[in-house]
């Protein structure tokens, strides 16, 4: 849905957050017009999924004894027809790989948003990474398409080139804003922001729209601020101020459909 609709409907995005970035993630969902809520308590997942419009699972600081909780969360959400977005932080690290394999096998995920290295893991393609960061290079379009085919999920690959693919259709946004990668948590925030935009309908178009909106806000912020600290604040302000018309124009100029 468009920003206008997000602002009128204020969808509730339930995030199983990591303990590093939840404040920034909540603020991004909030300024864009959604309603953020974080929980890691399995006994309230049923109640929370009833009122949530989308559920985001971030494995950034997952512990072994929480794995069954995220599987449960994905199943409860899916049974209630709420879209589930996975942020597979540093998924190539073995504990995380096994956790995500279990989640995909025993639970359900509709959308996967990650950087190129994280998405390459789902495609079974080697891509250099250092922890949370993608450090290598590769054919990100082929990686996103293959990851979508292998997982059946909509893939949102982020980076200098964003690629969104459901395995049939692919959209590319190539707008370089290096400052966007200077803050820890921008990826996490983007994953939860996707939740707000797919609340009404789980489509590749809505995922593409979110990626374009975030990129445009990042681009506008980079015209105002050139240092990382204040940049993250400016990004929040740009997200709060961005209009449907601006996003529509940016999408016409910058989104390429393959
Ligand atoms: N070099 C870059 N140029 C433009 N945008 C970027 C760049 N690196 C990251 N981004 C943007 O930053 C946001 C977070 O993506 P990314 O840094 O890939 O995620 P993560 O923080 O999970 O690694 C996305 O909107 C992505 O498009
Ligand atoms: C540093 C760190 N460690 C575990 S999760 C996390 C944050 C990852 O945030 P992002 O992937 O959005 O940069
Ligand atoms: Mg990340």
Tab-separated table of N, CA and C in Angstrom, residues 2-168:
chain	number	residue	atom	x	y	z
A	2	UNK	N	0.278	2.375	-0.342
A	2	UNK	CA	1.054	3.611	-0.433
A	2	UNK	C	1.286	4.200	0.962
A	3	UNK	N	2.175	5.182	1.027
A	3	UNK	CA	2.429	5.835	2.310
A	3	UNK	C	1.161	6.469	2.858
A	4	UNK	N	0.367	7.044	1.946
A	4	UNK	CA	-0.885	7.669	2.377
A	4	UNK	C	-1.726	6.651	3.143
A	5	UNK	N	-1.842	5.440	2.592
A	5	UNK	CA	-2.644	4.398	3.246
A	5	UNK	C	-2.016	3.923	4.545
A	6	UNK	N	-0.682	3.812	4.563
A	6	UNK	CA	-0.020	3.410	5.807
A	6	UNK	C	-0.335	4.444	6.885
A	7	UNK	N	-0.285	5.715	6.487
A	7	UNK	CA	-0.522	6.771	7.484
A	7	UNK	C	-1.973	6.773	7.967
A	8	UNK	N	-2.922	6.451	7.089
A	8	UNK	CA	-4.326	6.437	7.578
A	8	UNK	C	-4.637	5.154	8.349
A	9	UNK	N	-4.081	4.040	7.885
A	9	UNK	CA	-4.459	2.759	8.528
A	9	UNK	C	-3.558	2.388	9.706
A	10	UNK	N	-2.370	2.954	9.759
A	10	UNK	CA	-1.414	2.703	10.850
A	10	UNK	C	-1.295	1.223	11.241
A	11	UNK	N	-0.835	0.392	10.308
A	11	UNK	CA	-0.749	-1.044	10.596
A	11	UNK	C	0.209	-1.360	11.740
A	12	UNK	N	-0.183	-2.340	12.537
A	12	UNK	CA	0.659	-2.745	13.670
A	12	UNK	C	1.673	-3.784	13.184
A	13	UNK	N	2.937	-3.470	13.348
A	13	UNK	CA	4.017	-4.381	12.945
A	13	UNK	C	4.634	-4.973	14.213
A	14	UNK	N	4.460	-6.283	14.358
A	14	UNK	CA	5.031	-6.989	15.507
A	14	UNK	C	6.413	-7.492	15.128
A	15	UNK	N	7.434	-7.052	15.861
A	15	UNK	CA	8.807	-7.462	15.540
A	15	UNK	C	9.415	-8.273	16.679
A	16	UNK	N	9.895	-9.465	16.327
A	16	UNK	CA	10.761	-10.229	17.228
A	16	UNK	C	12.148	-9.656	16.960
A	17	UNK	N	12.557	-8.706	17.790
A	17	UNK	CA	13.733	-7.886	17.470
A	17	UNK	C	15.015	-8.463	18.055
A	18	UNK	N	16.143	-8.029	17.526
A	18	UNK	CA	17.407	-8.312	18.205
A	18	UNK	C	17.577	-7.270	19.315
A	19	UNK	N	18.580	-7.450	20.179
A	19	UNK	CA	18.715	-6.487	21.286
A	19	UNK	C	19.663	-5.339	20.951
A	20	UNK	N	20.059	-5.223	19.672
A	20	UNK	CA	20.980	-4.153	19.274
A	20	UNK	C	20.220	-2.918	18.772
A	21	UNK	N	19.201	-3.135	17.954
A	21	UNK	CA	18.629	-2.018	17.186
A	21	UNK	C	17.126	-1.737	17.378
A	22	UNK	N	16.462	-2.270	18.385
A	22	UNK	CA	14.993	-2.128	18.418
A	22	UNK	C	14.487	-0.688	18.486
A	23	UNK	N	15.230	0.193	19.123
A	23	UNK	CA	14.765	1.590	19.226
A	23	UNK	C	14.679	2.242	17.844
A	24	UNK	N	15.729	2.039	17.052
A	24	UNK	CA	15.724	2.635	15.714
A	24	UNK	C	14.639	1.990	14.844
A	25	UNK	N	14.521	0.670	14.961
A	25	UNK	CA	13.503	-0.048	14.174
A	25	UNK	C	12.111	0.481	14.525
A	26	UNK	N	11.826	0.607	15.816
A	26	UNK	CA	10.501	1.091	16.243
A	26	UNK	C	10.253	2.503	15.733
A	27	UNK	N	11.287	3.345	15.774
A	27	UNK	CA	11.110	4.721	15.303
A	27	UNK	C	10.838	4.776	13.805
A	28	UNK	N	11.507	3.939	13.039
A	28	UNK	CA	11.262	3.934	11.588
A	28	UNK	C	9.817	3.528	11.301
A	29	UNK	N	9.352	2.459	11.950
A	29	UNK	CA	7.958	2.034	11.731
A	29	UNK	C	7.012	3.164	12.150
A	30	UNK	N	7.353	3.819	13.247
A	30	UNK	CA	6.505	4.885	13.777
A	30	UNK	C	6.451	6.105	12.848
A	31	UNK	N	7.619	6.586	12.399
A	31	UNK	CA	7.603	7.825	11.596
A	31	UNK	C	6.983	7.607	10.220
A	32	UNK	N	7.021	6.395	9.729
A	32	UNK	CA	6.432	6.158	8.405
A	32	UNK	C	4.907	6.060	8.520
A	33	UNK	N	4.421	5.937	9.749
A	33	UNK	CA	2.962	5.939	9.952
A	33	UNK	C	2.423	4.639	10.517
A	34	UNK	N	3.300	3.662	10.721
A	34	UNK	CA	2.850	2.394	11.294
A	34	UNK	C	2.867	2.427	12.811
A	35	UNK	N	2.585	1.273	13.381
A	35	UNK	CA	2.508	1.172	14.832
A	35	UNK	C	3.415	0.006	15.265
A	36	UNK	N	4.587	0.340	15.858
A	36	UNK	CA	5.543	-0.725	16.180
A	36	UNK	C	5.232	-1.408	17.507
A	37	UNK	N	5.535	-2.685	17.579
A	37	UNK	CA	5.434	-3.413	18.845
A	37	UNK	C	6.473	-4.532	18.825
A	38	UNK	N	7.255	-4.612	19.889
A	38	UNK	CA	8.277	-5.653	19.998
A	38	UNK	C	7.884	-6.620	21.104
A	39	UNK	N	8.120	-7.912	20.865
A	39	UNK	CA	7.929	-8.896	21.929
A	39	UNK	C	8.797	-10.110	21.659
A	40	UNK	N	9.234	-10.754	22.733
A	40	UNK	CA	9.948	-12.024	22.617
A	40	UNK	C	9.322	-13.044	23.560
A	41	UNK	N	8.076	-12.783	24.001
A	41	UNK	CA	7.420	-13.651	24.975
A	41	UNK	C	6.405	-14.558	24.258
A	42	UNK	N	6.740	-15.849	24.205
A	42	UNK	CA	5.946	-16.777	23.405
A	42	UNK	C	4.501	-16.889	23.905
A	43	UNK	N	4.282	-16.730	25.217
A	43	UNK	CA	2.923	-16.916	25.731
A	43	UNK	C	1.957	-15.818	25.259
A	44	UNK	N	2.472	-14.718	24.737
A	44	UNK	CA	1.568	-13.668	24.242
A	44	UNK	C	1.529	-13.585	22.711
A	45	UNK	N	2.221	-14.518	22.037
A	45	UNK	CA	2.263	-14.426	20.568
A	45	UNK	C	0.872	-14.558	19.949
A	46	UNK	N	0.042	-15.417	20.536
A	46	UNK	CA	-1.284	-15.576	19.969
A	46	UNK	C	-2.088	-14.267	20.068
A	47	UNK	N	-2.090	-13.669	21.243
A	47	UNK	CA	-2.805	-12.395	21.427
A	47	UNK	C	-2.230	-11.307	20.514
A	48	UNK	N	-0.902	-11.265	20.432
A	48	UNK	CA	-0.282	-10.190	19.642
A	48	UNK	C	-0.513	-10.378	18.145
A	49	UNK	N	-0.474	-11.617	17.684
A	49	UNK	CA	-0.695	-11.849	16.250
A	49	UNK	C	-2.147	-11.536	15.853
A	50	UNK	N	-3.056	-11.639	16.816
A	50	UNK	CA	-4.460	-11.272	16.520
A	50	UNK	C	-4.546	-9.793	16.144
A	51	UNK	N	-3.778	-8.961	16.853
A	51	UNK	CA	-3.894	-7.514	16.608
A	51	UNK	C	-2.836	-6.997	15.614
A	52	UNK	N	-1.844	-7.831	15.307
A	52	UNK	CA	-0.793	-7.389	14.373
A	52	UNK	C	-1.283	-7.486	12.934
A	53	UNK	N	-0.695	-6.648	12.076
A	53	UNK	CA	-0.989	-6.730	10.641
A	53	UNK	C	0.143	-7.410	9.885
A	54	UNK	N	1.308	-7.496	10.509
A	54	UNK	CA	2.451	-8.195	9.909
A	54	UNK	C	3.415	-8.546	11.036
A	55	UNK	N	4.194	-9.601	10.795
A	55	UNK	CA	5.134	-10.075	11.820
A	55	UNK	C	6.532	-10.146	11.212
A	56	UNK	N	7.507	-9.602	11.930
A	56	UNK	CA	8.892	-9.602	11.448
A	56	UNK	C	9.751	-10.391	12.438
A	57	UNK	N	10.519	-11.329	11.910
A	57	UNK	CA	11.399	-12.128	12.765
A	57	UNK	C	12.843	-11.792	12.418
A	58	UNK	N	13.550	-11.224	13.390
A	58	UNK	CA	14.948	-10.829	13.191
A	58	UNK	C	15.806	-11.755	14.055
A	59	UNK	N	16.751	-12.452	13.407
A	59	UNK	CA	17.537	-13.448	14.160
A	59	UNK	C	18.861	-12.868	14.669
A	60	UNK	N	18.985	-11.549	14.669
A	60	UNK	CA	20.260	-10.896	14.992
A	60	UNK	C	20.929	-11.355	16.266
A	61	UNK	N	20.144	-11.588	17.321
A	61	UNK	CA	20.744	-12.017	18.607
A	61	UNK	C	19.990	-13.225	19.163
A	62	UNK	N	19.572	-14.087	18.266
A	62	UNK	CA	18.812	-15.284	18.669
A	62	UNK	C	19.647	-16.197	19.564
A	63	UNK	N	18.992	-16.819	20.552
A	63	UNK	CA	19.639	-17.836	21.377
A	63	UNK	C	18.993	-19.187	21.071
A	64	UNK	N	19.749	-20.270	21.340
A	64	UNK	CA	19.269	-21.607	20.983
A	64	UNK	C	17.894	-21.902	21.590
A	65	UNK	N	17.704	-21.470	22.838
A	65	UNK	CA	16.422	-21.791	23.482
A	65	UNK	C	15.265	-20.913	22.993
A	66	UNK	N	15.553	-20.003	22.052
A	66	UNK	CA	14.479	-19.170	21.487
A	66	UNK	C	14.038	-19.649	20.106
A	67	UNK	N	14.753	-20.637	19.579
A	67	UNK	CA	14.451	-21.080	18.214
A	67	UNK	C	13.009	-21.577	18.093
A	68	UNK	N	12.577	-22.375	19.065
A	68	UNK	CA	11.202	-22.888	18.977
A	68	UNK	C	10.197	-21.732	19.072
A	69	UNK	N	10.585	-20.643	19.742
A	69	UNK	CA	9.673	-19.486	19.851
A	69	UNK	C	9.452	-18.813	18.485
A	70	UNK	N	10.523	-18.676	17.718
A	70	UNK	CA	10.319	-18.006	16.414
A	70	UNK	C	9.569	-18.928	15.443
A	71	UNK	N	9.779	-20.243	15.596
A	71	UNK	CA	9.003	-21.175	14.760
A	71	UNK	C	7.519	-21.022	15.110
A	72	UNK	N	7.238	-21.007	16.418
A	72	UNK	CA	5.844	-20.837	16.874
A	72	UNK	C	5.273	-19.521	16.357
A	73	UNK	N	6.040	-18.443	16.489
A	73	UNK	CA	5.560	-17.126	16.053
A	73	UNK	C	5.192	-17.150	14.567
A	74	UNK	N	6.054	-17.754	13.761
A	74	UNK	CA	5.768	-17.779	12.317
A	74	UNK	C	4.510	-18.591	12.032
A	75	UNK	N	4.297	-19.654	12.811
A	75	UNK	CA	3.116	-20.490	12.565
A	75	UNK	C	1.832	-19.801	13.033
A	76	UNK	N	1.905	-19.167	14.189
A	76	UNK	CA	0.717	-18.464	14.707
A	76	UNK	C	0.316	-17.358	13.724
A	77	UNK	N	1.308	-16.600	13.269
A	77	UNK	CA	1.024	-15.500	12.332
A	77	UNK	C	0.415	-16.045	11.038
A	78	UNK	N	1.005	-17.103	10.521
A	78	UNK	CA	0.536	-17.653	9.247
A	78	UNK	C	-0.888	-18.207	9.379
A	79	UNK	N	-1.170	-18.860	10.503
A	79	UNK	CA	-2.534	-19.380	10.712
A	79	UNK	C	-3.557	-18.264	10.759
A	80	UNK	N	-3.109	-17.086	11.165
A	80	UNK	CA	-4.016	-15.932	11.229
A	80	UNK	C	-3.920	-15.086	9.958
A	81	UNK	N	-3.202	-15.621	8.956
A	81	UNK	CA	-3.109	-14.943	7.662
A	81	UNK	C	-2.342	-13.625	7.719
A	82	UNK	N	-1.380	-13.543	8.623
A	82	UNK	CA	-0.560	-12.331	8.722
A	82	UNK	C	0.781	-12.612	8.051
A	83	UNK	N	1.236	-11.707	7.177
A	83	UNK	CA	2.518	-11.936	6.491
A	83	UNK	C	3.693	-12.002	7.464
A	84	UNK	N	4.630	-12.904	7.165
A	84	UNK	CA	5.822	-13.076	8.003
A	84	UNK	C	7.058	-12.675	7.203
A	85	UNK	N	7.827	-11.742	7.762
A	85	UNK	CA	9.066	-11.276	7.120
A	85	UNK	C	10.239	-11.767	7.964
A	86	UNK	N	11.230	-12.336	7.305
A	86	UNK	CA	12.437	-12.792	8.018
A	86	UNK	C	13.598	-11.873	7.691
A	87	UNK	N	14.319	-11.428	8.743
A	87	UNK	CA	15.597	-10.739	8.548
A	87	UNK	C	16.690	-11.695	9.040
A	88	UNK	N	17.395	-12.327	8.078
A	88	UNK	CA	18.338	-13.397	8.438
A	88	UNK	C	19.735	-12.870	8.734
A	89	UNK	N	19.865	-12.085	9.790
A	89	UNK	CA	21.137	-11.417	10.099
A	89	UNK	C	22.296	-12.426	10.202
A	90	UNK	N	23.326	-12.226	9.396
A	90	UNK	CA	24.546	-13.051	9.434
A	90	UNK	C	24.244	-14.545	9.330
A	91	UNK	N	23.329	-14.892	8.427
A	91	UNK	CA	22.826	-16.277	8.345
A	91	UNK	C	23.892	-17.303	7.943
A	92	UNK	N	25.014	-16.838	7.385
A	92	UNK	CA	26.048	-17.801	6.973
A	92	UNK	C	26.810	-18.388	8.163
A	93	UNK	N	26.691	-17.771	9.329
A	93	UNK	CA	27.353	-18.302	10.536
A	93	UNK	C	26.581	-19.552	10.975
A	94	UNK	N	27.294	-20.677	11.241
A	94	UNK	CA	26.626	-21.977	11.382
A	94	UNK	C	25.415	-22.044	12.316
A	95	UNK	N	25.478	-21.475	13.513
A	95	UNK	CA	24.309	-21.559	14.412
A	95	UNK	C	23.083	-20.917	13.751
A	96	UNK	N	23.320	-19.790	13.080
A	96	UNK	CA	22.230	-19.079	12.424
A	96	UNK	C	21.714	-19.854	11.211
A	97	UNK	N	22.645	-20.487	10.471
A	97	UNK	CA	22.227	-21.283	9.309
A	97	UNK	C	21.264	-22.373	9.748
A	98	UNK	N	21.649	-23.076	10.819
A	98	UNK	CA	20.807	-24.182	11.300
A	98	UNK	C	19.472	-23.664	11.804
A	99	UNK	N	19.503	-22.539	12.497
A	99	UNK	CA	18.256	-21.961	13.020
A	99	UNK	C	17.304	-21.603	11.874
A	100	UNK	N	17.860	-20.988	10.829
A	100	UNK	CA	17.007	-20.579	9.708
A	100	UNK	C	16.500	-21.804	8.938
A	101	UNK	N	17.342	-22.838	8.825
A	101	UNK	CA	16.864	-24.073	8.180
A	101	UNK	C	15.667	-24.639	8.942
A	102	UNK	N	15.758	-24.640	10.264
A	102	UNK	CA	14.653	-25.149	11.090
A	102	UNK	C	13.411	-24.282	10.917
A	103	UNK	N	13.613	-22.970	10.958
A	103	UNK	CA	12.474	-22.050	10.805
A	103	UNK	C	11.774	-22.268	9.464
A	104	UNK	N	12.562	-22.436	8.405
A	104	UNK	CA	11.972	-22.595	7.070
A	104	UNK	C	11.285	-23.966	6.944
A	105	UNK	N	11.840	-24.956	7.634
A	105	UNK	CA	11.288	-26.319	7.525
A	105	UNK	C	10.032	-26.474	8.391
A	106	UNK	N	10.097	-25.975	9.625
A	106	UNK	CA	9.004	-26.228	10.577
A	106	UNK	C	8.004	-25.076	10.662
A	107	UNK	N	8.436	-23.892	10.245
A	107	UNK	CA	7.555	-22.730	10.307
A	107	UNK	C	7.243	-22.233	8.903
A	108	UNK	N	7.018	-20.923	8.798
A	108	UNK	CA	6.689	-20.369	7.481
A	108	UNK	C	7.167	-18.924	7.373
A	109	UNK	N	7.738	-18.601	6.196
A	109	UNK	CA	8.234	-17.243	5.944
A	109	UNK	C	7.740	-16.795	4.565
A	110	UNK	N	7.182	-15.581	4.490
A	110	UNK	CA	6.667	-15.077	3.201
A	110	UNK	C	7.667	-14.200	2.464
A	111	UNK	N	8.444	-13.427	3.242
A	111	UNK	CA	9.378	-12.463	2.640
A	111	UNK	C	10.711	-12.594	3.368
A	112	UNK	N	11.802	-12.559	2.620
A	112	UNK	CA	13.127	-12.534	3.257
A	112	UNK	C	13.821	-11.254	2.813
A	113	UNK	N	14.198	-10.405	3.792
A	113	UNK	CA	14.938	-9.170	3.468
A	113	UNK	C	16.333	-9.276	4.078
A	114	UNK	N	17.332	-9.232	3.216
A	114	UNK	CA	18.695	-9.297	3.720
A	114	UNK	C	19.657	-8.636	2.758
A	115	UNK	N	20.917	-8.490	3.205
A	115	UNK	CA	21.919	-7.945	2.285
A	115	UNK	C	22.355	-9.039	1.302
A	116	UNK	N	23.232	-8.687	0.358
A	116	UNK	CA	23.562	-9.621	-0.722
A	116	UNK	C	24.147	-10.935	-0.206
A	117	UNK	N	24.998	-10.850	0.822
A	117	UNK	CA	25.617	-12.079	1.344
A	117	UNK	C	24.569	-12.966	2.012
A	118	UNK	N	23.652	-12.338	2.743
A	118	UNK	CA	22.608	-13.118	3.427
A	118	UNK	C	21.690	-13.800	2.415
A	119	UNK	N	21.308	-13.064	1.378
A	119	UNK	CA	20.423	-13.662	0.374
A	119	UNK	C	21.173	-14.729	-0.430
A	120	UNK	N	22.478	-14.518	-0.660
A	120	UNK	CA	23.277	-15.521	-1.398
A	120	UNK	C	23.269	-16.860	-0.657
A	121	UNK	N	23.217	-16.825	0.673
A	121	UNK	CA	23.174	-18.069	1.451
A	121	UNK	C	21.933	-18.899	1.060
A	122	UNK	N	20.808	-18.240	0.875
A	122	UNK	CA	19.580	-18.960	0.499
A	122	UNK	C	19.677	-19.501	-0.920
A	123	UNK	N	20.474	-18.821	-1.746
A	123	UNK	CA	20.632	-19.260	-3.142
A	123	UNK	C	21.731	-20.310	-3.266
A	124	UNK	N	22.415	-20.572	-2.144
A	124	UNK	CA	23.531	-21.531	-2.160
A	124	UNK	C	24.678	-21.028	-3.038
A	125	UNK	N	24.917	-19.741	-3.004
A	125	UNK	CA	25.988	-19.121	-3.789
A	125	UNK	C	26.986	-18.494	-2.804
A	126	UNK	N	28.274	-18.705	-3.052
A	126	UNK	CA	29.297	-18.122	-2.167
A	126	UNK	C	29.323	-16.605	-2.323
A	127	UNK	N	29.366	-15.907	-1.201
A	127	UNK	CA	29.428	-14.439	-1.233
A	127	UNK	C	30.110	-14.014	0.053
A	128	UNK	N	31.196	-13.276	-0.056
A	128	UNK	CA	31.956	-12.934	1.152
A	128	UNK	C	31.144	-12.041	2.083
A	129	UNK	N	31.314	-12.318	3.384
A	129	UNK	CA	30.655	-11.487	4.388
A	129	UNK	C	31.550	-11.408	5.607
A	130	UNK	N	31.313	-10.391	6.412
A	130	UNK	CA	31.960	-10.319	7.714
A	130	UNK	C	30.852	-10.036	8.718
A	131	UNK	N	30.397	-11.078	9.401
A	131	UNK	CA	29.313	-10.911	10.357
A	131	UNK	C	28.071	-10.358	9.690
A	132	UNK	N	27.641	-9.169	10.126
A	132	UNK	CA	26.390	-8.596	9.617
A	132	UNK	C	26.550	-7.938	8.243
A	133	UNK	N	27.808	-7.802	7.774
A	133	UNK	CA	28.031	-7.049	6.538
A	133	UNK	C	28.350	-7.929	5.330
A	134	UNK	N	27.808	-7.557	4.189
A	134	UNK	CA	28.180	-8.183	2.919
A	134	UNK	C	29.449	-7.496	2.442
A	135	UNK	N	30.508	-8.260	2.196
A	135	UNK	CA	31.779	-7.641	1.799
A	135	UNK	C	32.191	-8.043	0.387
A	136	UNK	N	31.543	-9.039	-0.165
A	136	UNK	CA	31.944	-9.551	-1.480
A	136	UNK	C	31.212	-8.869	-2.613
A	137	UNK	N	31.304	-9.494	-3.767
A	137	UNK	CA	30.552	-8.986	-4.911
A	137	UNK	C	30.058	-10.171	-5.727
A	138	UNK	N	29.050	-9.932	-6.517
A	138	UNK	CA	28.480	-11.012	-7.312
A	138	UNK	C	27.284	-10.506	-8.095
A	139	UNK	N	26.655	-11.407	-8.810
A	139	UNK	CA	25.500	-11.049	-9.628
A	139	UNK	C	24.251	-11.041	-8.736
A	140	UNK	N	23.954	-9.869	-8.180
A	140	UNK	CA	22.880	-9.809	-7.177
A	140	UNK	C	21.500	-10.099	-7.776
A	141	UNK	N	21.351	-9.851	-9.060
A	141	UNK	CA	20.055	-10.152	-9.688
A	141	UNK	C	19.846	-11.665	-9.728
A	142	UNK	N	20.867	-12.384	-10.201
A	142	UNK	CA	20.771	-13.858	-10.255
A	142	UNK	C	20.608	-14.435	-8.849
A	143	UNK	N	21.310	-13.839	-7.869
A	143	UNK	CA	21.234	-14.327	-6.483
A	143	UNK	C	19.801	-14.188	-5.947
A	144	UNK	N	19.204	-13.034	-6.157
A	144	UNK	CA	17.836	-12.813	-5.647
A	144	UNK	C	16.844	-13.746	-6.334
A	145	UNK	N	16.990	-13.890	-7.641
A	145	UNK	CA	16.054	-14.751	-8.382
A	145	UNK	C	16.159	-16.201	-7.924
A	146	UNK	N	17.394	-16.678	-7.768
A	146	UNK	CA	17.597	-18.062	-7.348
A	146	UNK	C	17.108	-18.277	-5.910
A	147	UNK	N	17.374	-17.318	-5.045
A	147	UNK	CA	16.909	-17.428	-3.653
A	147	UNK	C	15.377	-17.498	-3.614
A	148	UNK	N	14.730	-16.724	-4.465
A	148	UNK	CA	13.261	-16.747	-4.503
A	148	UNK	C	12.768	-18.111	-4.982
A	149	UNK	N	13.419	-18.642	-6.013
A	149	UNK	CA	13.017	-19.968	-6.526
A	149	UNK	C	13.196	-21.042	-5.470
A	150	UNK	N	14.335	-20.985	-4.771
A	150	UNK	CA	14.639	-22.049	-3.801
A	150	UNK	C	13.772	-21.971	-2.554
A	151	UNK	N	13.372	-20.773	-2.145
A	151	UNK	CA	12.642	-20.626	-0.873
A	151	UNK	C	11.133	-20.464	-1.076
A	152	UNK	N	10.715	-20.017	-2.251
A	152	UNK	CA	9.297	-19.724	-2.463
A	152	UNK	C	8.877	-18.410	-1.803
A	153	UNK	N	9.841	-17.706	-1.231
A	153	UNK	CA	9.529	-16.421	-0.580
A	153	UNK	C	9.794	-15.269	-1.543
A	154	UNK	N	9.210	-14.114	-1.240
A	154	UNK	CA	9.578	-12.894	-1.967
A	154	UNK	C	10.911	-12.442	-1.368
A	155	UNK	N	11.875	-12.176	-2.240
A	155	UNK	CA	13.207	-11.791	-1.779
A	155	UNK	C	13.387	-10.278	-1.928
A	156	UNK	N	13.864	-9.663	-0.856
A	156	UNK	CA	14.212	-8.244	-0.899
A	156	UNK	C	15.698	-8.151	-0.551
A	157	UNK	N	16.524	-8.092	-1.573
A	157	UNK	CA	17.980	-8.010	-1.395
A	157	UNK	C	18.371	-6.541	-1.391
A	158	UNK	N	19.047	-6.102	-0.341
A	158	UNK	CA	19.393	-4.679	-0.243
A	158	UNK	C	20.885	-4.445	-0.417
A	159	UNK	N	21.216	-3.236	-0.852
A	159	UNK	CA	22.611	-2.851	-1.042
A	159	UNK	C	22.669	-1.666	-1.971
A	160	UNK	N	23.815	-1.428	-2.564
A	160	UNK	CA	23.903	-0.332	-3.535
A	160	UNK	C	22.868	-0.576	-4.637
A	161	UNK	N	22.680	-1.856	-4.965
A	161	UNK	CA	21.624	-2.233	-5.897
A	161	UNK	C	20.608	-3.053	-5.106
A	162	UNK	N	19.381	-2.570	-4.994
A	162	UNK	CA	18.319	-3.360	-4.352
A	162	UNK	C	17.682	-4.243	-5.417
A	163	UNK	N	17.451	-5.507	-5.088
A	163	UNK	CA	16.776	-6.400	-6.033
A	163	UNK	C	15.613	-7.072	-5.312
A	164	UNK	N	14.440	-6.983	-5.911
A	164	UNK	CA	13.252	-7.605	-5.323
A	164	UNK	C	12.777	-8.652	-6.325
A	165	UNK	N	12.577	-9.891	-5.866
A	165	UNK	CA	12.172	-10.930	-6.816
A	165	UNK	C	11.274	-11.961	-6.158
A	166	UNK	N	10.291	-12.433	-6.913
A	166	UNK	CA	9.494	-13.568	-6.445
A	166	UNK	C	9.809	-14.804	-7.294
A	167	UNK	N	10.882	-14.704	-8.076
A	167	UNK	CA	11.279	-15.823	-8.925
A	167	UNK	C	10.684	-15.728	-10.328
A	168	UNK	N	9.636	-14.929	-10.486
A	168	UNK	CA	9.027	-14.722	-11.809
A	168	UNK	C	9.310	-13.299	-12.280
